[in-house]
Amino acid sequence: MSISAQLVKELRERTGAGMMECKKALVETNGDIEAAVDHMRKTGLAKADKKAGRIAAEGTLVFSASADNKEITLAEVNCETDFVAMGDEFQAFAKRVAEVAREQGLTNVEALSAAEFANGVSIDDRRRELIAKIGENMSVRRVITLKTAAGILGSYLHGKKIGVLVEIEGGDAELAKDLAMQVAAGNPIALDAQSLPQDFLDRENEIHRSKAQDSGKPANVIEKMVEGAMKKLFSEVTLLGQKFIKDQDITIEELLKRKNAKVIQYVRYELGEGIEKEESDFVAEVMAQAKGQ
């Protein structure tokens, strides 16, 4: 049957798919545009499922904050290439994911994926629609929300690659923001020495003791060497022990004392951390994107 250009145009506007794909769907559904939309959605989701095994280690980190800033959500949404990550559709999707997570109090990715994205479409269905349209695997990887009643929340996003949330008691919004920047830059393992994992402490102690013993010095000197090495380590891997990035003459612990404040908790997300990434180059990414289109 003959398919008018206007019908193809309308289907393209509704689905975002290419002209030939829209015309093919209309032919297969005898010009029924509603049936064509359903048909394209089903075939699109099937295409998305085939891409599910591909590594998605790029993407974006995004915040969603309440009007009073007493509740902030941080979400990580992944795709395969930085090229796609910068696109408006992907960024809009990630932003909506964070909004839904905060508004509905969802921290479980499975529950979040089942939540409504818009107009009766779930977040997972929208994700799969984007995969089918753009040609890259995508995933909602993780999400966390910090809430406070009497405290202050600070957030910092470093180029959409590192996102940090900090809750403090006392101080002010500027201090909370400074601490979030500190966590982004310093990447502390724990708040203080007492919070460090015991296996980490044991391993580091053993390493520094072995080095000290190789020096051939007396036992009492070795103990002092190990003690000094561990103290230096604490100043590097704990938030309170680190030098303040804006004033290297003071530690974060000293800064907090001056401000009569304390850190309640903090969260640091780094995009793609822990995901085994494939080696690629920009040319290959562009070629892959072109093929997907």
Coordinates of C-alpha atoms in Angstrom, one line a residue:
M1 CA 0.0 0.0 0.0
S2 CA 1.0 3.6 -0.5
I3 CA 2.3 5.4 2.7
S4 CA 2.1 9.2 2.6
A5 CA 5.1 11.4 3.6
Q6 CA 2.9 13.1 6.2
L7 CA 2.3 9.7 7.9
V8 CA 6.0 8.9 7.9
K9 CA 6.8 12.4 9.3
E10 CA 4.3 11.9 12.1
L11 CA 5.7 8.5 13.1
R12 CA 9.2 9.9 13.1
E13 CA 8.2 12.7 15.4
R14 CA 6.6 10.3 17.8
T15 CA 9.4 7.7 17.8
G16 CA 12.5 9.5 16.8
A17 CA 13.4 6.7 14.4
G18 CA 14.8 7.0 10.9
M19 CA 12.6 7.7 7.9
M20 CA 13.1 4.3 6.2
E21 CA 12.5 2.5 9.5
C22 CA 9.2 4.4 10.0
K23 CA 8.1 3.7 6.4
K24 CA 8.8 0.0 6.8
A25 CA 6.8 -0.2 10.1
L26 CA 3.9 1.6 8.5
V27 CA 3.9 -0.8 5.5
E28 CA 3.9 -3.8 7.9
T29 CA 1.0 -2.4 9.8
N30 CA -1.0 -1.3 6.8
G31 CA -0.7 2.4 7.6
D32 CA -2.0 2.1 11.2
I33 CA 0.2 4.6 13.0
E34 CA -0.7 3.3 16.5
A35 CA 0.1 -0.2 15.5
A36 CA 3.3 1.0 13.9
V37 CA 4.3 2.7 17.2
D38 CA 3.7 -0.5 19.1
H39 CA 5.5 -2.6 16.4
M40 CA 8.6 -0.3 16.5
R41 CA 8.6 -0.3 20.3
K42 CA 8.6 -4.1 20.4
T43 CA 11.3 -4.6 17.8
G44 CA 13.3 -1.8 19.4
L45 CA 13.2 -3.4 22.8
A46 CA 14.3 -6.7 21.2
K47 CA 17.3 -4.9 19.7
A48 CA 18.1 -3.4 23.1
D49 CA 18.2 -6.9 24.7
K50 CA 20.8 -8.0 22.2
K51 CA 23.1 -5.2 23.4
A52 CA 22.7 -6.0 27.1
G53 CA 26.1 -7.8 27.3
R54 CA 28.2 -5.0 26.0
I55 CA 30.3 -3.1 28.5
A56 CA 28.9 0.3 29.5
A57 CA 31.6 2.1 31.5
E58 CA 31.1 5.7 30.3
G59 CA 28.0 7.9 31.1
T60 CA 27.2 10.5 33.6
L61 CA 26.7 11.3 37.3
V62 CA 23.8 13.5 38.1
F63 CA 22.2 15.1 41.1
S64 CA 18.6 15.8 42.0
A65 CA 18.0 18.1 45.0
S66 CA 14.8 19.1 46.9
A67 CA 13.9 22.8 47.0
D68 CA 15.2 23.2 50.6
N69 CA 18.4 21.2 49.8
K70 CA 17.7 18.9 52.7
E71 CA 17.5 15.9 50.4
I72 CA 19.9 15.2 47.5
T73 CA 20.1 12.2 45.2
L74 CA 23.2 11.1 43.3
A75 CA 22.8 8.6 40.4
E76 CA 25.2 7.0 38.0
V77 CA 23.8 6.1 34.6
N78 CA 26.1 4.4 32.1
C79 CA 26.5 4.0 28.3
E80 CA 29.3 2.8 26.1
T81 CA 31.0 6.0 24.8
D82 CA 31.6 9.5 26.0
F83 CA 30.1 10.7 22.7
V84 CA 26.7 9.3 23.6
A85 CA 27.1 10.4 27.2
M86 CA 27.2 14.1 26.1
G87 CA 24.0 13.8 24.1
D88 CA 20.9 15.6 25.2
E89 CA 18.6 12.5 25.2
F90 CA 21.0 10.5 27.4
Q91 CA 21.5 13.5 29.8
A92 CA 17.8 14.0 30.0
F93 CA 17.2 10.4 30.8
A94 CA 19.9 10.4 33.6
K95 CA 18.4 13.5 35.1
R96 CA 14.9 12.0 35.2
V97 CA 16.3 8.8 36.8
A98 CA 17.7 10.9 39.7
E99 CA 14.5 12.9 40.0
V100 CA 12.3 9.7 40.2
A101 CA 14.7 8.1 42.7
R102 CA 14.5 11.2 45.0
E103 CA 10.8 11.8 44.6
Q104 CA 9.9 8.2 45.3
G105 CA 12.6 7.4 47.8
L106 CA 14.1 4.6 45.7
T107 CA 17.6 3.3 46.3
N108 CA 17.2 -0.1 44.8
V109 CA 18.1 -0.1 41.1
E110 CA 15.6 -2.9 40.3
A111 CA 12.7 -1.0 41.9
L112 CA 13.9 2.3 40.3
S113 CA 13.9 0.6 36.9
A114 CA 10.3 -0.4 37.3
A115 CA 9.2 3.1 38.3
E116 CA 7.4 5.3 35.8
F117 CA 9.6 7.5 33.7
A118 CA 6.7 9.4 32.0
N119 CA 3.3 8.8 30.4
G120 CA 3.1 5.2 31.7
V121 CA 6.5 4.2 30.4
S122 CA 8.9 2.7 32.9
I123 CA 12.5 3.8 33.4
D124 CA 13.7 0.5 32.1
D125 CA 11.5 0.6 29.0
R126 CA 12.7 4.2 28.3
R127 CA 16.3 2.9 28.7
R128 CA 15.7 0.1 26.2
E129 CA 14.0 2.5 23.8
L130 CA 17.1 4.7 23.9
I131 CA 19.4 1.7 23.3
A132 CA 17.4 0.8 20.3
K133 CA 17.5 4.3 18.9
I134 CA 21.1 5.3 19.7
G135 CA 22.7 1.9 19.3
E136 CA 24.6 1.6 22.6
N137 CA 24.0 -0.4 25.7
M138 CA 22.9 1.7 28.7
S139 CA 22.3 0.9 32.4
V140 CA 21.2 2.6 35.6
R141 CA 24.0 1.4 37.8
R142 CA 23.5 2.9 41.2
V143 CA 21.8 5.6 43.2
I144 CA 21.9 7.0 46.7
T145 CA 20.0 9.7 48.6
L146 CA 21.2 11.7 51.6
K147 CA 18.6 13.3 53.8
T148 CA 19.1 15.6 56.8
A149 CA 16.8 17.3 59.3
A150 CA 19.1 19.6 61.2
G151 CA 22.3 19.2 59.3
I152 CA 23.6 20.7 56.0
L153 CA 24.2 18.8 52.8
G154 CA 26.9 19.7 50.3
S155 CA 27.4 18.4 46.8
Y156 CA 30.1 18.6 44.2
L157 CA 30.2 17.3 40.6
H158 CA 33.6 17.2 38.8
G159 CA 33.0 17.2 35.1
K160 CA 30.2 14.5 35.4
K161 CA 33.0 12.0 36.3
I162 CA 33.1 12.3 40.1
G163 CA 30.1 13.1 42.3
V164 CA 30.2 13.7 46.0
L165 CA 27.6 14.2 48.7
V166 CA 28.5 15.3 52.3
E167 CA 26.4 15.8 55.4
I168 CA 27.8 18.0 58.2
E169 CA 26.6 19.2 61.5
G170 CA 27.4 22.8 62.3
G171 CA 29.3 25.0 59.9
D172 CA 27.5 26.4 56.8
A173 CA 26.8 25.6 53.1
E174 CA 30.2 26.9 52.0
L175 CA 31.9 24.5 54.3
A176 CA 29.8 21.6 53.1
K177 CA 30.7 22.4 49.5
D178 CA 34.4 22.7 50.4
L179 CA 34.3 19.3 52.0
A180 CA 32.6 17.8 49.0
M181 CA 35.3 19.1 46.8
Q182 CA 37.9 17.8 49.3
V183 CA 36.4 14.3 49.0
A184 CA 36.4 14.5 45.2
A185 CA 40.0 15.5 45.1
G186 CA 41.4 13.5 48.0
N187 CA 39.4 10.3 47.6
P188 CA 39.7 9.3 51.3
I189 CA 39.1 5.7 52.2
A190 CA 37.5 6.5 55.5
L191 CA 36.6 9.5 57.7
D192 CA 39.3 8.8 60.3
A193 CA 41.9 6.2 61.3
Q194 CA 39.4 4.4 63.6
S195 CA 37.1 3.9 60.6
L196 CA 39.6 2.2 58.4
P197 CA 39.0 -1.5 57.6
Q198 CA 41.1 -3.8 59.8
D199 CA 42.3 -5.9 56.9
F200 CA 43.6 -2.7 55.3
L201 CA 45.4 -1.7 58.5
D202 CA 46.9 -5.1 59.0
R203 CA 48.2 -5.2 55.4
E204 CA 49.7 -1.8 55.5
N205 CA 51.3 -2.4 58.9
E206 CA 52.9 -5.6 57.6
I207 CA 54.3 -3.8 54.5
H208 CA 55.8 -1.0 56.4
R209 CA 57.2 -3.3 59.1
S210 CA 58.8 -5.5 56.4
K211 CA 60.5 -2.4 54.9
A212 CA 61.7 -1.2 58.3
Q213 CA 63.1 -4.5 59.2
D214 CA 65.1 -4.6 55.9
S215 CA 67.0 -1.5 57.3
G216 CA 68.7 -3.6 59.9
K217 CA 68.0 -1.1 62.6
P218 CA 67.2 -2.0 66.3
A219 CA 63.7 -3.2 67.2
N220 CA 62.8 0.1 69.1
V221 CA 63.8 2.1 66.0
I222 CA 61.8 -0.2 63.7
E223 CA 58.7 0.4 65.9
K224 CA 59.1 4.2 65.5
M225 CA 59.6 3.8 61.8
V226 CA 56.4 1.8 61.4
E227 CA 54.5 4.2 63.6
G228 CA 55.7 7.2 61.5
A229 CA 54.8 5.4 58.3
M230 CA 51.3 4.6 59.5
K231 CA 50.8 8.1 60.7
K232 CA 51.7 9.4 57.3
L233 CA 49.4 7.0 55.7
F234 CA 46.5 8.2 57.8
S235 CA 47.1 11.7 56.7
E236 CA 46.7 10.6 53.1
V237 CA 43.8 8.1 53.2
T238 CA 41.5 9.6 55.9
L239 CA 39.3 12.7 55.3
L240 CA 40.1 14.2 58.7
G241 CA 43.9 13.6 58.3
Q242 CA 44.2 15.2 54.8
K243 CA 45.5 18.7 54.2
F244 CA 42.7 21.1 53.2
I245 CA 42.9 21.7 49.5
K246 CA 42.3 25.4 49.9
D247 CA 44.8 25.8 52.7
Q248 CA 47.6 23.3 52.9
D249 CA 48.7 24.6 56.3
I250 CA 45.7 23.0 58.1
T251 CA 44.1 19.5 58.1
I252 CA 40.4 18.9 57.6
E253 CA 40.2 18.0 61.3
E254 CA 41.6 21.4 62.2
L255 CA 39.3 23.1 59.7
L256 CA 36.2 21.5 61.3
K257 CA 37.4 22.5 64.8
R258 CA 37.7 26.1 63.6
K259 CA 34.2 26.0 62.2
N260 CA 32.7 24.1 65.2
A261 CA 31.4 21.4 62.8
K262 CA 31.7 17.7 62.2
V263 CA 31.2 15.4 59.2
I264 CA 28.3 13.0 59.7
Q265 CA 28.7 11.1 56.4
Y266 CA 29.9 11.3 52.8
V267 CA 29.5 9.5 49.6
R268 CA 31.8 9.5 46.6
Y269 CA 30.9 8.1 43.2
E270 CA 33.5 7.9 40.4
L271 CA 32.1 7.1 36.9
G272 CA 32.7 3.6 35.8
E273 CA 34.8 2.6 38.9
G274 CA 35.1 -1.2 39.2
I275 CA 33.9 -1.8 35.6
E276 CA 36.4 -3.6 33.4
K277 CA 36.7 -1.3 30.4
E278 CA 37.5 -2.1 26.8
E279 CA 40.4 -0.3 25.1
S280 CA 39.1 2.0 22.4
D281 CA 39.9 5.2 20.6
F282 CA 37.9 8.2 19.5
V283 CA 37.8 7.2 15.8
A284 CA 36.5 3.7 16.8
E285 CA 33.8 5.3 19.0
V286 CA 32.6 7.6 16.2
M287 CA 32.5 4.7 13.7
A288 CA 30.6 2.6 16.2
Q289 CA 28.1 5.5 16.7
A290 CA 27.7 5.9 13.0
K291 CA 26.9 2.2 12.5
G292 CA 24.4 2.5 15.3
Q293 CA 22.6 5.2 13.5

